[in-house]
Amino acid sequence: MANKLIGQNYTTPDLVAKVTGKAKYAEDYRVDGMLFCKLLTSPMPHARVKRLDTSKALAMPGVKAILTADDMPGAAAGATLGENVQSTAQAERGLTNEPLYQGEPILAIAATSELEAAEAVEAIDIEFEALPFVVDPIEALRPGSANARTQGNVWVRPPAPAGGRGASGDAARGRGAAPPSPPPPQVTVWKWTEADFANAKEGELPLGKFSDEWSFGNVDDGLKKADLVLDETFMTQSTGHQPLETRTAMAYWQNGKCYLHGSTQSTVQTVASFARWAGIQPNQVVMISEYTGGGFGSKIPGSIFMAIPALLSKKANAPVMMRITREEEHFIGRARPGVIARVKAGFTKDGRITAIDMYAICDNGPYDAQGDARTAGTTISLAYQPQAMRWRGLTVLTNTPPKVSQRAPGGMQGVGIMEPILSKAARRLGIDQVEIRKINAPSGKAPFGPTLPNGKQAYVTSAFVKEALDKGRELFKWDEKKAAFSGKRQGTKARGIGVAVSPFAGGSIGFDALFIIKPDGRIQIQSGIGNLGTHSLFDVHRIVAEMLDVPWEQCDVVFGNTAKNLPWTCVSAGSQTAHAMTRAAHAASTSAIKKLQEIAAKSRGGNPEAYKVAGGKVSGPGGSMTFAQAAQKAIELGGTYDGHEVPEELNNFTKTSAKALAGQGLMGVAKDTYPRDGQSQSYVVGFAAVEVDTETGAVKVLDYTAIGDVGRILNPRGLKGQLFGGSMLGLGHAMTQRWAYDQHYGLALARRFHHNRPPTILDAPTNFIGDAVDLADPETPTGIRGVGEPPVGAAYGAIMNAIADAIGDDAFKRSPVTADILLTSLENGGKRTHETLTAHI
Amino acid sequence: MEDNKMSEETPQSASRRNFIKGVIAAGAVASSSAYLFRSTTLHGQPSAAGAVERLITLNVNGQDRRIDVMPQDTLAMTLRYKLGLTGTKLGCDRAECGACTVLVDDVPRYSCSVLAHTVRGRKITTIEGLADATTGKLHPVQQGVIDEQGFQCAFCMPGFVMATVGYLKTNPNPTRQELAHGISGNLCRCQDYDKILTAMMRGADNARKG
């Protein structure tokens, strides 16, 4: 491929609309006769609706309809909710008669104004029966403790097929060696014994019975031969995703179709999930989402609550706008599962990791099982390449807001759990922090995760982590800072530096791309990618302009509305898009180039292969044709040329779209069927220098450097933005972000931004460097991998390591590392005094 | 307060309801035209003595706009639902995130926390009013965003741009540090603060160059 556009900065075509206020997010649409809806939400962490009388509310002026749990479709086990999303019988339904967390919606009222709807909510006659609840996952495992659901307190999978099972979250992302899909988990009662708790020392995670396990190599031997063995317990916190745009949605029905204006990360992939949630057919859905105000994993295929305005609208026979407030968003807006882990790690005296024995508890919230604890394990196995590893875990239910993937799900937690151990080992062994990470760094087709039924581990497409560490060491001026900063105190200020390695899945395969060269010579590119702010919506389509050798300004990208005939597209999540959709764009461009050559040969004579596509023309022995002429000719020829015939392997979604667009010009359409050996993983290494005020506990990040091994650079400014934004999310987890629950009443104490403390512009590092090694991934034709996730863990780990470097390895065993943790530890001779096993405090 | 002098002269002959209808543009499906948030009948609302005037004039983006507001209506809701100016975003509705920042007499204010009737007679500027109304030429700070591909999801962008425009009126030549402090009342959850600051500094530079 040429290099006129890829790796170059440009201005995305949606930016003027955004900067002038014309860009419309879900709450910016207005429809004639639009009603407003308000929710009645649970005041208790777990309850059953004993009595409900809506008659008084329904009789109030302006009230048009009331929707309750009885109006919602049932949760069917195994129903597909879009890519990678399968429901279970215990799944969420949008409204409920048995709320499982404070703030869970019970019913919704539509009225002519929001005030009337709110007044009607007050007039609802409802009585709850309080049920037992638990907000702390360890508490939920104590003998005789309450269960978060009436059915039990843990998700347990029935016995696995022999030979262990693959990482379920990773399975759909690639084929290193496809692991068998595990049987669906069930909710059961599962408690540890008094002896389990008694056997653990203070601050240590008890090693009670577990439900899930995988391993490779011989962990016992590895620990035996180690020169240094560390045994550490660490707690990572749950945090809300808190996108700045809440999950507001507006819906109306027209001619049997539901028009849904919603906030979603993915355009095409939201159709099936929304249809399932609303109990309607996908072909009844028109999903409109041109601009989304962030998601970070909380809106991957939209939000289940989109079903509420859709069904209320049907009931009231009028459009319904559901504005979600920030406080409601705190409860229903999804959260990252906290992971509590105990890790025993063995090191040789020269720093190589011989074995890791990990035991991890996932604080799952009340609904479907999340894979974060497991992914934390596979991430550790990749990032630090232990010679042997065993992972054991348990997914525990709590009456806290529903958990779902948050940017680097499980990966961030894994890095945060392991990095402080690696730093401590390096200090004990007298090895440089960058060196010990290079010694254990993944390289080439690095293996990771469990031993599969074929006796081998899955492996990655490529890894250039050592190169990234070298580049970062130089740009950050590690050696200089080590001499000047590391462990140095000046008055009340203690300074430290830290480095961390963070991998995460970097791309999926097998999706479609679709575009048309129009008779006016312009290229109309259909995009099913969501516009959630990553710029990948536009970035990936520059492949088309690059390969067809036309100016980017000659391309129009059609997006954000499933009535506009879009192709089958990956979810805009998990750093998949840049990889998956540049592959698809490459395939469709290749198909269009072939068609251009054939049309030129038919029109001008000679062999198709003798014609070259360049400069907006196709030229060869018989002369040349402009794209406009070729498009006109394609329409005359029909068949495959103008999209009347399309490749059989396309997804049906794409076929329907191609059919609607056939005959408009020369159609480039193809499925990504390129081979791939290994699973695509991206990597970021982070370097941090911090200053801790030992009198106030305030921490300032002075310098931060993030270096990506993310394949070829697609959009330099986009890359730097992702590196910085992801790093800030990691910084937030290391230093500020948390929520708090009253353990006695199960109620949220921190519900708003000023409680939850996401970082502000003043928390940002004083000096930031973001760059990448810019080495092509060998297993994808474009060389590009994703970048969104791995910066999060890198900053989380590097900043915590830097704080430990400043004030000692034993000062904290949980995050965020807040001022009170630092000050109490400093008072106590550098040893933590804080609680390690209670979540959400 | 100066506000007290601003009560409107409402012609008695004008039917309030007809007036409201007149304010509302005929709504096309899913248009961004003005939308009456609290519609027609006005249940249970006191119109007794002590209530503030409901029919008021706001000067928004250089135009006098006649609107009917409830005493509790915030400026943000009024702009978004009565004037169709949806560029002003609601991120928290409680003065925590700054997404709703507008200028009131050139001073950045959280419009979620300003009651509409308190800004009668003031000069209100929203993101829609920054570009030149006749030529469409972007404001220098808006141009800074374009020059640097600032922001990601951009839900926070109108607030950041308005806060920056307001700050630059008091300090046209800030350092990065000063500008960061000046706009620290705005939250970005994509957290692309580095690029935001670069874009805003570019905007300040554009403004100085004219």
Coordinates of C-alpha atoms in Angstrom, one line a residue, chain B:
Chain B
M1 CA -30.8 43.4 41.5
E2 CA -30.8 44.8 38.1
D3 CA -33.0 41.9 37.0
N4 CA -36.0 43.4 38.8
K5 CA -36.0 46.3 36.4
M6 CA -36.4 44.0 33.5
S7 CA -39.9 42.7 33.9
E8 CA -41.5 42.6 30.5
E9 CA -44.4 44.7 29.2
T10 CA -46.8 42.0 27.9
P11 CA -49.4 43.5 25.6
Q12 CA -52.7 42.5 27.1
S13 CA -54.3 41.9 23.8
A14 CA -51.9 39.1 22.9
S15 CA -53.3 35.7 23.7
R16 CA -50.6 33.9 25.6
R17 CA -51.4 30.5 24.0
N18 CA -51.3 32.0 20.5
F19 CA -48.1 33.6 21.4
I20 CA -46.6 30.3 22.5
K21 CA -47.8 28.6 19.3
G22 CA -46.1 31.4 17.4
V23 CA -42.9 30.7 19.1
I24 CA -42.9 27.1 18.2
A25 CA -41.8 26.4 14.7
A26 CA -43.9 23.8 12.9
G27 CA -42.1 20.6 13.8
A28 CA -40.9 18.5 11.0
V29 CA -40.2 14.9 12.1
A30 CA -37.1 14.7 14.2
S31 CA -36.2 18.3 13.5
S32 CA -34.3 20.5 15.8
S33 CA -36.9 23.2 15.9
A34 CA -38.0 24.7 19.1
Y35 CA -40.0 22.3 21.2
L36 CA -42.4 23.2 23.9
F37 CA -41.1 21.4 27.0
R38 CA -44.1 22.1 29.2
S39 CA -47.0 22.1 26.8
T40 CA -50.4 23.7 26.6
T41 CA -52.4 23.4 29.8
L42 CA -50.4 24.6 32.8
H43 CA -51.6 22.3 35.5
G44 CA -51.3 23.3 39.1
Q45 CA -48.8 26.2 38.4
P46 CA -49.3 29.2 40.5
S47 CA -49.9 32.4 38.6
A48 CA -50.4 34.2 41.8
A49 CA -48.6 37.2 43.2
G50 CA -45.0 36.5 43.9
A51 CA -44.5 34.4 40.8
V52 CA -42.0 35.8 38.4
E53 CA -43.0 37.0 35.0
R54 CA -43.4 34.1 32.6
L55 CA -43.4 35.9 29.3
I56 CA -39.9 37.3 29.0
T57 CA -37.4 38.3 26.4
L58 CA -33.9 36.8 26.3
N59 CA -31.2 38.2 24.1
V60 CA -29.6 35.1 22.7
N61 CA -26.8 35.2 20.1
G62 CA -27.7 38.8 19.3
Q63 CA -31.4 38.2 18.8
D64 CA -34.2 39.1 21.1
R65 CA -36.3 35.9 21.7
R66 CA -39.7 36.1 23.3
I67 CA -40.4 33.0 25.4
D68 CA -42.7 31.7 28.0
V69 CA -40.7 30.3 31.0
M70 CA -41.7 28.7 34.2
P71 CA -40.0 30.2 37.4
Q72 CA -38.0 27.0 37.8
D73 CA -36.9 26.7 34.2
T74 CA -33.1 26.8 33.9
L75 CA -31.3 28.6 31.1
A76 CA -30.0 25.3 29.7
M77 CA -33.5 23.8 29.4
T78 CA -34.9 27.0 28.0
L79 CA -32.1 27.2 25.3
R80 CA -32.5 23.5 24.5
Y81 CA -36.3 23.0 24.6
K82 CA -37.8 26.4 23.9
L83 CA -35.2 28.0 21.6
G84 CA -34.1 24.8 19.7
L85 CA -30.4 25.6 20.6
T86 CA -29.3 22.0 21.4
G87 CA -25.6 22.7 21.0
T88 CA -25.6 23.5 24.7
K89 CA -25.3 20.1 26.3
L90 CA -26.5 18.7 29.7
G91 CA -23.9 16.4 31.2
C92 CA -24.9 16.5 34.8
D93 CA -27.5 19.3 35.3
R94 CA -25.9 20.1 38.6
A95 CA -22.9 22.3 37.9
E96 CA -20.3 19.6 38.0
C97 CA -19.3 19.1 34.4
G98 CA -19.5 22.3 32.5
A99 CA -21.0 20.8 29.3
C100 CA -23.8 23.5 29.5
T101 CA -21.4 26.5 29.7
V102 CA -22.6 29.6 27.9
L103 CA -21.6 33.2 28.1
V104 CA -23.8 35.6 30.0
D105 CA -22.5 39.1 29.3
D106 CA -19.2 37.5 28.2
V107 CA -18.8 35.6 31.4
P108 CA -18.9 31.8 31.3
R109 CA -21.8 30.4 33.3
Y110 CA -23.2 26.9 33.8
S111 CA -26.5 27.3 32.2
C112 CA -27.9 24.3 34.1
S113 CA -27.6 26.4 37.2
V114 CA -28.9 29.7 36.0
L115 CA -32.7 30.3 36.1
A116 CA -33.8 31.7 32.7
H117 CA -35.8 34.6 34.2
T118 CA -32.7 35.9 35.9
V119 CA -30.8 36.7 32.7
R120 CA -33.4 38.9 31.1
G121 CA -31.7 41.8 29.4
R122 CA -28.3 40.1 29.5
K123 CA -26.3 39.1 26.5
I124 CA -26.4 35.4 26.2
T125 CA -24.0 33.6 23.8
T126 CA -24.2 29.9 23.0
I127 CA -22.0 27.7 20.7
E128 CA -24.4 28.4 17.9
G129 CA -23.7 32.1 18.2
L130 CA -20.0 32.0 17.9
A131 CA -19.5 31.7 14.1
D132 CA -20.1 34.8 12.0
A133 CA -23.9 34.8 11.3
T134 CA -23.6 36.1 7.8
T135 CA -20.4 34.5 6.5
G136 CA -20.4 31.4 8.6
K137 CA -16.7 32.0 9.4
L138 CA -15.8 30.1 12.5
H139 CA -14.8 31.8 15.7
P140 CA -11.0 31.6 16.2
V141 CA -11.4 29.2 19.0
Q142 CA -13.7 27.0 16.9
Q143 CA -11.1 27.2 14.2
G144 CA -8.5 26.0 16.7
V145 CA -10.5 22.8 17.2
I146 CA -10.5 22.3 13.4
D147 CA -6.8 23.0 13.1
E148 CA -5.8 20.5 15.8
Q149 CA -8.6 17.9 15.4
G150 CA -9.5 18.6 19.0
F151 CA -11.8 16.5 21.1
Q152 CA -13.1 13.0 20.7
C153 CA -16.8 12.4 21.3
A154 CA -17.2 16.1 21.6
F155 CA -20.1 16.1 24.0
C156 CA -18.1 18.3 26.2
M157 CA -16.9 20.5 23.3
P158 CA -19.4 23.3 23.3
G159 CA -18.8 23.8 27.0
F160 CA -15.1 23.8 26.7
V161 CA -15.2 26.2 23.7
M162 CA -17.5 28.6 25.5
A163 CA -15.4 28.5 28.7
T164 CA -12.3 29.2 26.6
V165 CA -13.9 32.1 24.7
G166 CA -14.9 33.6 28.0
Y167 CA -11.6 33.1 29.6
L168 CA -9.7 34.6 26.7
K169 CA -11.7 37.8 27.2
T170 CA -9.9 38.2 30.5
N171 CA -6.5 36.8 29.5
P172 CA -6.0 36.8 25.7
N173 CA -2.4 35.5 25.9
P174 CA -2.4 32.7 28.5
T175 CA 0.2 30.0 29.2
R176 CA -1.0 26.4 28.9
Q177 CA -1.1 26.2 32.6
E178 CA -3.2 29.4 33.0
L179 CA -5.7 28.2 30.3
A180 CA -5.9 24.8 32.0
H181 CA -6.9 26.5 35.2
G182 CA -9.3 28.8 33.4
I183 CA -11.2 25.9 31.9
S184 CA -10.8 23.4 34.7
G185 CA -14.5 23.7 35.5
N186 CA -15.2 21.5 32.4
L187 CA -15.0 17.8 32.4
C188 CA -14.1 15.5 29.5
R189 CA -14.7 11.8 29.9
C190 CA -12.7 10.8 26.8
Q191 CA -10.1 12.7 28.8
D192 CA -8.2 13.9 25.8
Y193 CA -7.2 16.9 27.9
D194 CA -3.8 17.3 26.2
K195 CA -5.3 17.7 22.7
I196 CA -8.1 19.9 24.0
L197 CA -5.6 22.2 25.6
T198 CA -3.6 22.2 22.4
A199 CA -6.7 23.1 20.3
M200 CA -7.7 25.8 22.8
M201 CA -4.2 27.3 22.8
R202 CA -4.3 27.3 19.0
G203 CA -7.7 29.1 19.2
A204 CA -6.1 31.7 21.5
D205 CA -3.3 32.1 18.9
N206 CA -5.9 32.4 16.1
A207 CA -7.8 35.1 18.1
R208 CA -4.6 37.1 18.7
K209 CA -3.8 37.0 15.0
G210 CA -7.3 38.1 14.2

